[in-house]
CSV table of C-alpha atoms and ligand atoms in Angstrom, one decimal:
chain,number,residue,atom,x,y,z
A,1,MET,CA,-8.0,8.6,15.9
A,2,SER,CA,-5.3,6.2,16.6
A,3,PRO,CA,-5.8,2.6,18.1
A,4,PHE,CA,-2.7,2.8,19.9
A,5,THR,CA,-3.1,5.1,23.0
A,6,TYR,CA,-1.1,4.3,26.7
A,7,ARG,CA,-3.1,2.2,29.2
A,8,GLY,CA,-1.7,2.8,32.9
A,9,GLY,CA,1.6,4.1,31.5
A,10,GLU,CA,1.5,1.2,28.7
A,11,LEU,CA,1.2,0.8,25.3
A,12,HIS,CA,-1.7,-0.5,23.4
A,13,CYS,CA,-3.4,-1.2,20.6
A,14,GLY,CA,-7.4,-0.6,21.3
A,15,PRO,CA,-7.8,-2.7,25.4
A,16,VAL,CA,-4.3,-5.2,24.1
A,17,SER,CA,-1.4,-4.4,25.7
A,18,LEU,CA,1.7,-4.3,23.2
A,19,ARG,CA,3.6,-6.1,26.3
A,20,ASP,CA,1.6,-8.9,25.8
A,21,ILE,CA,1.0,-9.6,22.5
A,22,ALA,CA,5.0,-9.2,22.4
A,23,ALA,CA,5.5,-12.0,25.2
A,24,GLU,CA,3.2,-14.1,22.9
A,25,ALA,CA,4.6,-13.5,19.8
A,26,GLY,CA,7.5,-12.7,20.4
A,27,THR,CA,9.7,-9.5,18.3
A,28,PRO,CA,9.9,-8.1,16.2
A,29,VAL,CA,6.8,-8.4,15.1
A,30,TYR,CA,4.1,-6.5,13.1
A,31,VAL,CA,-0.1,-5.1,15.4
A,32,TYR,CA,-2.4,-4.4,12.9
A,33,SER,CA,-5.8,-3.0,14.8
A,34,ALA,CA,-8.9,-4.8,12.9
A,35,SER,CA,-10.7,-1.7,13.8
A,36,ALA,CA,-8.7,0.7,12.6
A,37,ILE,CA,-8.3,-0.7,9.8
A,38,LEU,CA,-12.2,-1.1,9.4
A,39,GLU,CA,-13.0,2.8,10.0
A,40,ARG,CA,-10.7,4.3,7.4
A,41,PHE,CA,-12.3,2.2,4.6
A,42,LEU,CA,-15.7,2.7,5.8
A,43,ALA,CA,-14.8,6.0,5.4
A,44,TYR,CA,-14.4,6.1,2.1
A,45,GLU,CA,-17.1,3.9,1.6
A,46,ARG,CA,-20.2,6.4,3.4
A,47,ALA,CA,-17.7,9.4,1.4
A,48,PHE,CA,-19.2,7.6,-1.3
A,49,ALA,CA,-21.8,6.3,-0.3
A,50,ASP,CA,-24.3,7.5,-2.5
A,51,ALA,CA,-23.6,7.3,-5.9
A,52,PRO,CA,-21.8,4.5,-7.9
A,53,HIS,CA,-18.5,3.6,-6.8
A,54,LEU,CA,-16.0,1.1,-6.0
A,55,VAL,CA,-13.7,1.0,-3.5
A,56,CYS,CA,-10.5,-1.0,-4.6
A,57,TYR,CA,-8.1,-0.8,-0.8
A,58,ALA,CA,-5.1,-1.5,-2.9
A,59,VAL,CA,-2.9,-4.6,-2.2
A,60,LYS,CA,1.0,-4.3,-2.0
A,61,ALA,CA,0.4,-1.8,0.6
A,62,ASN,CA,-0.3,-4.6,3.2
A,63,GLY,CA,-1.5,-8.0,1.4
A,64,ASN,CA,-1.5,-10.4,4.5
A,65,LEU,CA,-4.3,-12.3,4.3
A,66,ALA,CA,-6.2,-11.7,8.0
A,67,VAL,CA,-6.0,-7.9,6.8
A,68,LEU,CA,-8.1,-9.5,3.4
A,69,LYS,CA,-10.6,-10.7,5.0
A,70,LEU,CA,-11.6,-8.2,6.8
A,71,LEU,CA,-11.7,-6.3,3.6
A,72,ALA,CA,-13.4,-8.5,1.6
A,73,ASP,CA,-15.3,-9.3,4.5
A,74,ALA,CA,-16.5,-6.0,4.0
A,75,GLY,CA,-17.3,-5.5,0.4
A,76,ALA,CA,-13.8,-3.8,-1.0
A,77,GLY,CA,-13.2,-4.2,-4.0
A,78,PHE,CA,-8.5,-4.7,-4.7
A,79,ASP,CA,-6.6,-2.6,-6.3
A,80,ILE,CA,-3.3,-5.2,-7.8
A,81,VAL,CA,-0.4,-5.6,-9.5
A,82,SER,CA,0.7,-9.2,-10.1
A,83,GLY,CA,-0.9,-13.1,-10.1
A,84,GLY,CA,0.0,-13.0,-6.5
A,85,GLU,CA,-2.1,-11.2,-5.5
A,86,LEU,CA,-4.6,-11.4,-7.7
A,87,PHE,CA,-4.0,-15.1,-5.5
A,88,ARG,CA,-4.0,-13.6,-2.5
A,89,VAL,CA,-7.4,-11.6,-2.7
A,90,LEU,CA,-9.0,-15.0,-3.9
A,91,LYS,CA,-7.5,-17.4,-1.0
A,92,ALA,CA,-9.3,-14.4,1.0
A,93,GLY,CA,-12.1,-14.8,-0.4
A,94,GLY,CA,-11.7,-11.3,-1.7
A,95,ASP,CA,-14.8,-10.9,-4.8
A,96,PRO,CA,-13.3,-10.9,-8.3
A,97,SER,CA,-15.6,-9.4,-10.2
A,98,LYS,CA,-14.0,-6.7,-7.9
A,99,VAL,CA,-10.6,-6.1,-8.5
A,100,VAL,CA,-8.9,-4.1,-10.8
A,101,PHE,CA,-5.1,-5.0,-12.1
A,102,SER,CA,-3.0,-2.3,-12.6
A,103,GLY,CA,1.1,-2.0,-13.3
A,104,VAL,CA,3.5,-1.5,-15.9
A,105,GLY,CA,4.2,-4.8,-16.6
A,106,LYS,CA,1.6,-7.4,-17.1
A,107,THR,CA,2.4,-10.4,-18.3
A,108,ALA,CA,0.6,-12.9,-20.1
A,109,ASP,CA,-0.1,-15.9,-17.5
A,110,GLU,CA,-1.1,-12.5,-15.3
A,111,MET,CA,-3.3,-11.8,-17.8
A,112,ALA,CA,-4.7,-15.2,-18.9
A,113,LEU,CA,-5.7,-15.6,-15.0
A,114,ALA,CA,-6.7,-12.5,-14.0
A,115,LEU,CA,-9.7,-13.1,-17.8
A,116,ARG,CA,-10.6,-17.0,-15.8
A,117,HIS,CA,-10.8,-15.3,-12.9
A,118,GLY,CA,-13.6,-12.2,-14.5
A,119,ILE,CA,-12.2,-9.0,-12.9
A,120,HIS,CA,-13.4,-6.1,-12.8
A,121,SER,CA,-11.4,-4.6,-15.3
A,122,PHE,CA,-8.0,-3.6,-15.9
A,123,ASN,CA,-5.8,-0.7,-15.8
A,124,CYS,CA,-3.2,-0.3,-19.3
A,125,GLU,CA,-0.8,0.9,-19.4
A,126,SER,CA,0.8,0.5,-23.2
A,127,LEU,CA,-0.1,0.1,-26.3
A,128,PRO,CA,1.8,-3.3,-26.8
A,129,GLU,CA,0.5,-3.9,-23.8
A,130,LEU,CA,-3.5,-3.6,-24.2
A,131,GLU,CA,-2.3,-5.0,-27.8
A,132,LEU,CA,-1.0,-8.5,-26.2
A,133,LEU,CA,-4.0,-8.7,-23.2
A,134,SER,CA,-6.4,-8.7,-26.7
A,135,GLN,CA,-4.4,-11.0,-27.9
A,136,VAL,CA,-4.7,-13.0,-25.0
A,137,ALA,CA,-8.3,-12.5,-24.3
A,138,SER,CA,-9.3,-14.0,-28.0
A,139,SER,CA,-7.0,-16.9,-27.0
A,140,LEU,CA,-9.5,-17.4,-24.0
A,141,GLY,CA,-12.6,-16.1,-26.3
A,142,SER,CA,-13.3,-13.8,-23.3
A,143,ARG,CA,-13.2,-10.0,-24.3
A,144,ALA,CA,-11.2,-7.5,-21.1
A,145,ARG,CA,-12.8,-4.4,-19.5
A,146,VAL,CA,-9.9,-1.7,-20.0
A,147,ALA,CA,-9.4,2.0,-18.4
A,148,ILE,CA,-5.9,3.5,-20.0
A,149,ARG,CA,-3.8,5.3,-16.9
A,150,VAL,CA,-3.6,8.9,-18.3
A,151,ASN,CA,0.5,10.2,-17.3
A,152,PRO,CA,-1.5,13.8,-16.9
A,153,ASP,CA,1.9,15.4,-16.2
A,154,VAL,CA,0.7,17.2,-13.0
A,155,ASP,CA,2.8,17.1,-10.1
A,156,ALA,CA,1.8,15.2,-6.8
A,157,ALA,CA,4.3,16.4,-4.6
A,158,THR,CA,5.9,14.0,-2.3
A,159,HIS,CA,8.9,12.2,-2.0
A,160,PRO,CA,10.2,11.7,-5.9
A,161,TYR,CA,10.9,6.7,-5.7
A,162,ILE,CA,6.7,7.5,-5.2
A,163,SER,CA,5.3,10.4,-7.4
A,164,THR,CA,4.4,9.1,-10.9
A,165,GLY,CA,2.4,11.4,-12.5
A,166,LEU,CA,4.8,13.9,-14.6
A,167,ARG,CA,5.4,13.2,-18.0
A,168,GLN,CA,9.0,11.7,-17.5
A,169,HIS,CA,7.8,9.0,-15.2
A,170,LYS,CA,7.0,5.4,-16.2
A,171,PHE,CA,3.8,5.9,-15.3
A,172,GLY,CA,0.7,5.8,-17.9
A,173,ILE,CA,0.1,7.2,-20.4
A,174,ASP,CA,0.8,10.4,-21.6
A,175,ILE,CA,-1.8,13.1,-22.0
A,176,ASP,CA,-0.9,14.3,-25.1
A,177,GLN,CA,-1.6,11.3,-26.6
A,178,VAL,CA,-3.7,9.6,-25.3
A,179,GLU,CA,-6.2,10.0,-27.3
A,180,ARG,CA,-4.9,7.9,-30.4
A,181,THR,CA,-4.3,5.1,-27.8
A,182,TYR,CA,-7.7,5.4,-27.5
A,183,HIS,CA,-8.8,5.3,-31.3
A,184,LYS,CA,-6.2,2.5,-31.3
A,185,ALA,CA,-7.3,0.0,-28.7
A,186,ARG,CA,-11.1,0.3,-30.1
A,187,LEU,CA,-9.9,-1.7,-33.1
A,188,LEU,CA,-8.9,-4.7,-30.4
A,189,PRO,CA,-10.9,-6.6,-30.5
A,190,ALA,CA,-11.1,-8.8,-27.8
A,191,LEU,CA,-11.0,-5.3,-25.5
A,192,LEU,CA,-13.8,-3.3,-24.7
A,193,VAL,CA,-12.6,0.0,-23.3
A,194,GLU,CA,-15.6,1.6,-21.4
A,195,GLY,CA,-12.9,3.2,-18.2
A,196,VAL,CA,-9.9,6.2,-17.9
A,197,SER,CA,-7.1,5.5,-14.3
A,198,CYS,CA,-4.7,7.3,-13.0
A,199,HIS,CA,-2.4,7.4,-9.7
A,200,ILE,CA,-0.1,10.1,-10.2
A,201,GLY,CA,1.1,9.3,-7.1
A,202,SER,CA,1.8,8.5,-2.7
A,203,GLN,CA,1.8,9.4,0.4
A,204,ILE,CA,-0.1,13.1,-0.8
A,205,LEU,CA,-1.1,15.4,2.1
A,206,ASP,CA,-2.3,17.9,-0.2
A,207,THR,CA,-5.0,16.6,-2.5
A,208,THR,CA,-5.5,19.6,-5.2
A,209,PRO,CA,-3.0,17.7,-7.3
A,210,ILE,CA,-5.7,14.1,-7.5
A,211,GLU,CA,-8.4,17.0,-8.5
A,212,GLU,CA,-6.8,19.2,-10.8
A,213,ALA,CA,-5.3,14.8,-12.1
A,214,ALA,CA,-9.7,14.4,-11.6
A,215,ALA,CA,-10.2,17.3,-13.9
A,216,ILE,CA,-8.1,16.9,-16.4
A,217,LEU,CA,-9.0,13.3,-17.3
A,218,LEU,CA,-12.8,13.9,-17.0
A,219,THR,CA,-12.0,16.6,-20.0
A,220,LEU,CA,-10.3,13.7,-22.0
A,221,VAL,CA,-14.2,11.8,-20.4
A,222,GLU,CA,-15.8,14.7,-22.8
A,223,LYS,CA,-13.8,14.0,-25.6
A,224,LEU,CA,-14.0,10.3,-26.1
A,225,ARG,CA,-17.5,10.8,-25.7
A,226,ALA,CA,-18.2,12.6,-27.7
A,227,GLN,CA,-16.2,10.1,-30.7
A,228,GLY,CA,-17.5,7.6,-29.6
A,229,PHE,CA,-16.8,5.7,-26.8
A,230,ALA,CA,-18.6,4.6,-24.5
A,231,ILE,CA,-16.9,5.5,-20.6
A,232,ASN,CA,-18.8,4.2,-17.8
A,233,ALA,CA,-15.8,4.3,-15.1
A,234,LEU,CA,-12.9,7.4,-14.1
A,235,ASP,CA,-9.7,6.0,-11.6
A,236,LEU,CA,-8.2,8.5,-10.4
A,237,GLY,CA,-5.9,5.3,-8.0
A,238,GLY,CA,-5.1,6.0,-5.0
A,239,GLY,CA,-2.3,8.6,-2.4
A,240,LEU,CA,-4.3,10.1,0.3
A,241,GLY,CA,-1.3,9.8,2.5
A,242,VAL,CA,-0.4,10.2,6.4
A,243,PRO,CA,0.6,11.7,9.0
A,244,TYR,CA,4.1,10.4,10.1
A,245,GLN,CA,4.9,12.9,11.7
A,246,ALA,CA,2.9,14.4,14.7
A,247,GLY,CA,1.4,18.1,14.2
A,248,GLN,CA,1.5,16.9,9.6
A,249,GLN,CA,-1.8,17.2,8.3
A,250,ARG,CA,-4.3,14.9,7.2
A,251,PRO,CA,-6.0,14.3,4.3
A,252,GLU,CA,-9.9,13.7,4.9
A,253,ILE,CA,-11.2,11.8,3.4
A,254,SER,CA,-14.5,12.9,3.4
A,255,ALA,CA,-13.5,16.4,2.1
A,256,PHE,CA,-11.6,14.8,-0.9
A,257,ALA,CA,-14.8,12.3,-2.3
A,258,GLY,CA,-16.6,15.2,-2.3
A,259,ALA,CA,-14.6,17.6,-3.9
A,260,LEU,CA,-14.1,14.2,-6.5
A,261,ARG,CA,-18.1,13.7,-6.6
A,262,ARG,CA,-18.2,17.8,-7.1
A,263,LEU,CA,-16.3,17.1,-10.2
A,264,ALA,CA,-17.6,14.0,-11.4
A,265,SER,CA,-21.2,15.2,-10.9
A,266,GLY,CA,-23.5,15.0,-13.8
A,267,ALA,CA,-21.0,12.7,-15.6
A,268,GLY,CA,-22.7,9.0,-15.4
A,269,LEU,CA,-19.6,7.8,-14.3
A,270,THR,CA,-18.8,5.0,-11.6
A,271,LEU,CA,-15.8,6.5,-9.5
A,272,MET,CA,-13.4,4.7,-8.1
A,273,VAL,CA,-10.4,4.6,-6.1
A,274,GLU,CA,-7.6,2.6,-5.4
A,275,PRO,CA,-6.9,3.7,-1.2
A,276,GLY,CA,-4.0,1.4,0.1
A,277,ARG,CA,-1.8,3.6,2.9
A,278,SER,CA,-4.8,5.7,3.7
A,279,ILE,CA,-6.5,2.4,4.8
A,280,VAL,CA,-3.9,0.7,6.8
A,281,ALA,CA,-0.9,2.6,7.5
A,282,GLU,CA,-1.6,4.7,10.7
A,283,ALA,CA,-3.0,0.9,11.9
A,284,GLY,CA,0.1,-0.5,12.7
A,285,VAL,CA,2.8,-0.4,15.1
A,286,LEU,CA,6.0,-2.6,13.8
A,287,LEU,CA,7.0,-4.0,18.4
A,288,THR,CA,10.7,-3.7,18.5
A,289,ARG,CA,12.9,-5.1,21.4
A,290,VAL,CA,16.7,-3.3,23.0
A,291,LEU,CA,19.4,-5.5,22.4
A,292,TYR,CA,21.7,-2.6,23.6
A,293,ARG,CA,22.4,0.3,24.3
A,294,LYS,CA,26.0,1.9,23.0
A,295,SER,CA,27.9,5.1,23.0
A,296,GLY,CA,30.2,6.3,20.1
A,297,ALA,CA,32.3,9.2,20.3
A,298,ALA,CA,30.0,11.7,18.5
A,299,LYS,CA,26.5,10.0,19.0
A,300,GLU,CA,24.2,7.3,20.8
A,301,PHE,CA,22.7,4.8,19.3
A,302,VAL,CA,20.2,2.9,21.1
A,303,ILE,CA,21.3,-1.3,19.1
A,304,VAL,CA,17.1,-2.8,18.0
A,305,ASP,CA,16.1,-6.6,16.9
A,306,ALA,CA,14.4,-4.5,14.1
A,307,GLY,CA,15.4,-3.6,11.0
A,308,MET,CA,16.2,-2.1,7.6
A,309,ASN,CA,14.8,-6.4,5.9
A,310,ASP,CA,12.6,-5.3,9.0
A,311,LEU,CA,11.2,-1.6,7.6
A,312,ILE,CA,12.9,-0.2,4.4
A,313,ARG,CA,11.1,2.5,4.4
A,314,PRO,CA,13.6,5.1,6.4
A,315,ALA,CA,16.5,3.6,4.1
A,316,LEU,CA,14.3,3.3,1.1
A,317,TYR,CA,12.3,7.4,1.1
A,318,GLN,CA,14.1,9.2,4.3
A,319,ALA,CA,10.2,8.2,5.9
A,320,HIS,CA,10.1,9.7,9.6
A,321,HIS,CA,8.4,6.9,12.1
A,322,GLU,CA,7.3,8.2,15.1
A,323,ILE,CA,9.1,5.7,18.3
A,324,LEU,CA,7.6,5.3,20.6
A,325,PRO,CA,8.7,3.9,24.2
A,326,VAL,CA,6.1,0.8,25.2
A,327,ALA,CA,7.1,1.7,29.3
A,328,GLU,CA,5.3,5.8,29.0
A,329,ALA,CA,8.8,7.7,30.5
A,330,PRO,CA,9.6,11.1,30.8
A,331,ALA,CA,12.7,11.9,27.8
A,332,ALA,CA,16.1,11.2,28.8
A,333,ILE,CA,18.5,10.5,25.9
A,334,LEU,CA,18.6,11.9,22.5
A,335,ALA,CA,20.0,8.4,20.4
A,336,ASP,CA,20.0,6.1,16.6
A,337,ILE,CA,17.6,3.8,16.9
A,338,VAL,CA,19.6,1.4,15.0
A,339,GLY,CA,18.7,-2.6,14.4
A,340,PRO,CA,21.0,-5.4,13.4
A,341,VAL,CA,22.5,-5.0,10.0
A,342,CYS,CA,25.1,-4.3,8.4
A,343,GLU,CA,24.2,-1.1,6.6
A,344,THR,CA,25.1,2.7,7.9
A,345,GLY,CA,21.5,2.7,6.4
A,346,ASP,CA,20.0,0.9,8.7
A,347,PHE,CA,18.4,3.1,10.5
A,348,LEU,CA,14.9,3.3,11.5
A,349,ALA,CA,15.1,6.8,13.1
A,350,HIS,CA,17.7,9.6,13.8
A,351,ALA,CA,18.1,12.2,16.7
A,352,ARG,CA,15.6,10.5,18.7
A,353,SER,CA,14.7,12.2,22.4
A,354,LEU,CA,13.9,8.6,24.4
A,355,PRO,CA,13.2,7.3,27.6
A,356,ASP,CA,16.7,6.3,29.3
A,357,LEU,CA,16.1,2.7,27.6
A,358,HIS,CA,17.4,-0.1,29.3
A,359,PRO,CA,18.2,-4.0,26.6
A,360,GLY,CA,14.4,-6.1,26.7
A,361,ASP,CA,12.8,-2.7,26.9
A,362,LEU,CA,10.1,-2.1,24.4
A,363,LEU,CA,9.3,0.2,21.7
A,364,ALA,CA,7.0,1.1,19.1
A,365,VAL,CA,7.7,2.2,15.3
A,366,ALA,CA,4.5,4.0,15.0
A,367,THR,CA,2.4,4.9,11.1
A,368,ALA,CA,4.3,0.6,10.7
A,369,GLY,CA,0.9,-0.4,9.0
A,370,ALA,CA,1.5,0.1,5.1
A,371,TYR,CA,4.6,-0.8,2.8
A,372,ALA,CA,6.3,-1.7,6.0
A,373,PHE,CA,5.8,-6.1,6.1
A,374,ALA,CA,4.5,-6.2,2.7
A,375,GLN,CA,8.1,-4.3,1.1
A,376,ALA,CA,9.9,-7.0,4.0
A,377,SER,CA,12.9,-9.2,2.7
A,378,ASN,CA,14.9,-12.3,4.3
A,379,TYR,CA,18.2,-10.0,3.7
A,380,ASN,CA,21.2,-10.7,6.8
A,381,SER,CA,19.5,-13.5,6.0
A,382,ARG,CA,16.6,-12.6,9.3
A,383,PRO,CA,13.2,-14.2,9.0
A,384,ARG,CA,10.8,-12.7,8.7
A,385,PRO,CA,8.5,-11.1,11.7
A,386,ALA,CA,5.1,-12.4,13.0
A,387,GLU,CA,2.6,-10.4,12.6
A,388,VAL,CA,-0.8,-10.8,14.4
A,389,LEU,CA,-4.0,-8.6,14.3
A,390,VAL,CA,-5.8,-7.3,16.9
A,391,GLU,CA,-9.7,-7.7,16.8
A,392,GLU,CA,-11.6,-6.0,20.1
A,393,ASN,CA,-10.1,-7.4,22.4
A,394,SER,CA,-8.5,-10.2,21.5
A,395,PHE,CA,-5.5,-10.7,19.0
A,396,ARG,CA,-4.4,-13.7,16.9
A,397,ILE,CA,-1.1,-14.2,15.3
A,398,VAL,CA,-2.6,-13.7,11.4
A,399,ARG,CA,2.1,-14.6,10.5
A,400,ARG,CA,4.0,-16.2,12.5
A,401,ARG,CA,8.2,-15.7,12.3
A,402,GLU,CA,9.9,-17.4,10.4
A,403,THR,CA,11.8,-19.9,11.1
A,404,TYR,CA,15.7,-20.7,8.9
A,405,ASP,CA,13.9,-23.7,7.2
A,406,ASP,CA,11.7,-21.5,5.7
A,407,LEU,CA,15.2,-19.1,4.9
A,408,ILE,CA,16.0,-21.8,2.2
A,409,ARG,CA,13.0,-23.6,1.6
A,410,GLY,CA,13.2,-23.9,-2.3
A,411,GLU,CA,16.8,-24.1,-2.5
A,412,THR,CA,19.3,-27.0,-2.8
A,413,VAL,CA,23.3,-27.1,-2.9
A,414,GLY,CA,23.2,-28.1,-6.6
A,415,CYS,CA,22.1,-30.4,-9.4
A,416,ALA,CA,23.1,-31.0,-12.5
A,417,VAL,CA,20.1,-30.0,-14.9
A,418,ARG,CA,22.2,-31.3,-18.5
B,1,LIG,C1,0.7,2.1,-4.9
B,1,LIG,C2,-0.7,1.9,-6.0
B,1,LIG,C3,-2.0,1.9,-5.3
B,1,LIG,C4,-2.3,2.4,-3.6
B,1,LIG,O1,-1.5,4.0,-3.2
B,1,LIG,P1,-1.7,4.3,-1.8
B,1,LIG,O2,-0.2,5.8,-2.1
B,1,LIG,O3,-1.4,3.2,-1.0
B,1,LIG,O4,-2.5,4.9,-1.5
B,1,LIG,C5,-3.1,2.8,-6.0
B,1,LIG,N1,-3.1,2.3,-7.6
B,1,LIG,C6,-2.0,2.1,-8.3
B,1,LIG,C7,-1.6,1.6,-9.7
B,1,LIG,C8,-1.3,2.3,-7.2
B,1,LIG,O5,0.7,2.1,-8.4
């Protein structure tokens, strides 16, 4: 159930009034529910409980330190895609031995950092990457545990920008070539080739394609074992979708995990998953304030203080986010909700039925806990919003709003280097 509900005609996060948060923290501001995040993580833990497993939260969905700390304290592992994300996980007290490192473009420095901290394993995506990782591990006198990311050529049936498991995508190694790569990897001196992994995409509402991919990977595990590989882990990535739109069905974590467990039963594998969106998306909203109303010749506009630099998903993925008035009232207008950024692509929503809004009124952009603040930028020299975490009946600012000084940190008007 969503933590955001109306109480006495006002939108709340649990027992905390969003109006109070806006008054304290200003707008735009991201608001996350700690209990909602934990509930979703624990749903994964419960679903895999009596089998060997590792749930690695995908940091890129929402890397706020307080969010990571919450999950680290609950025992989560982490899926990282950069050295910066490892830095965050360590700062938040995450256990490096539960960290998997994914991504197509790891640098030698990032590999060395991860090896020095003793991460769980690397999901490798090409032969040159495997060769470099072996070199880096050798130079540190260590060995790297690796899984090879397979591209199973399965259609995740999601938005093209977040579909990753088809042959034409840059991710993973083609299922038809991957056995050869395993054999080459085995000859590299500082690698322990122990896993098989994939991640076919994100915002997947029908989990059949992930189950298809799992079946393909399990066949591969059998073949590899027959050839003497000691494969002990199967990582199926993340990808479970969430309902962004009223009426969309949420895939159930328990049903999804149950299907994976049935497929892999008896295989003696540690099952790994890397959920991001399905843990944090529904736990967050972006609170924004109405600046102006404007009636164009063809359209009604509500201009708010949050723009595409704060939330780029509508512009980037044609994403739909429900817009909720903080003060509950019957719909009276049909309007586009747009931000202050100088781009026609700067909109939060098109053609929505909303109450008769006035300057100063508050709106909540729903389902904004994932890939939202994480993709915020300073475009138009706009300081990034604050972030607030609601715990029980109180809230705290877990990232202060940026200042103008933050905008120019690291910049100078220039001095000669030589
Ligand atoms: C983005 C990503 C995830 C998380 O995906 P969600 O759809 O947010 O669950 C997991 N694994 C890898 C390798 C990713 O790139």
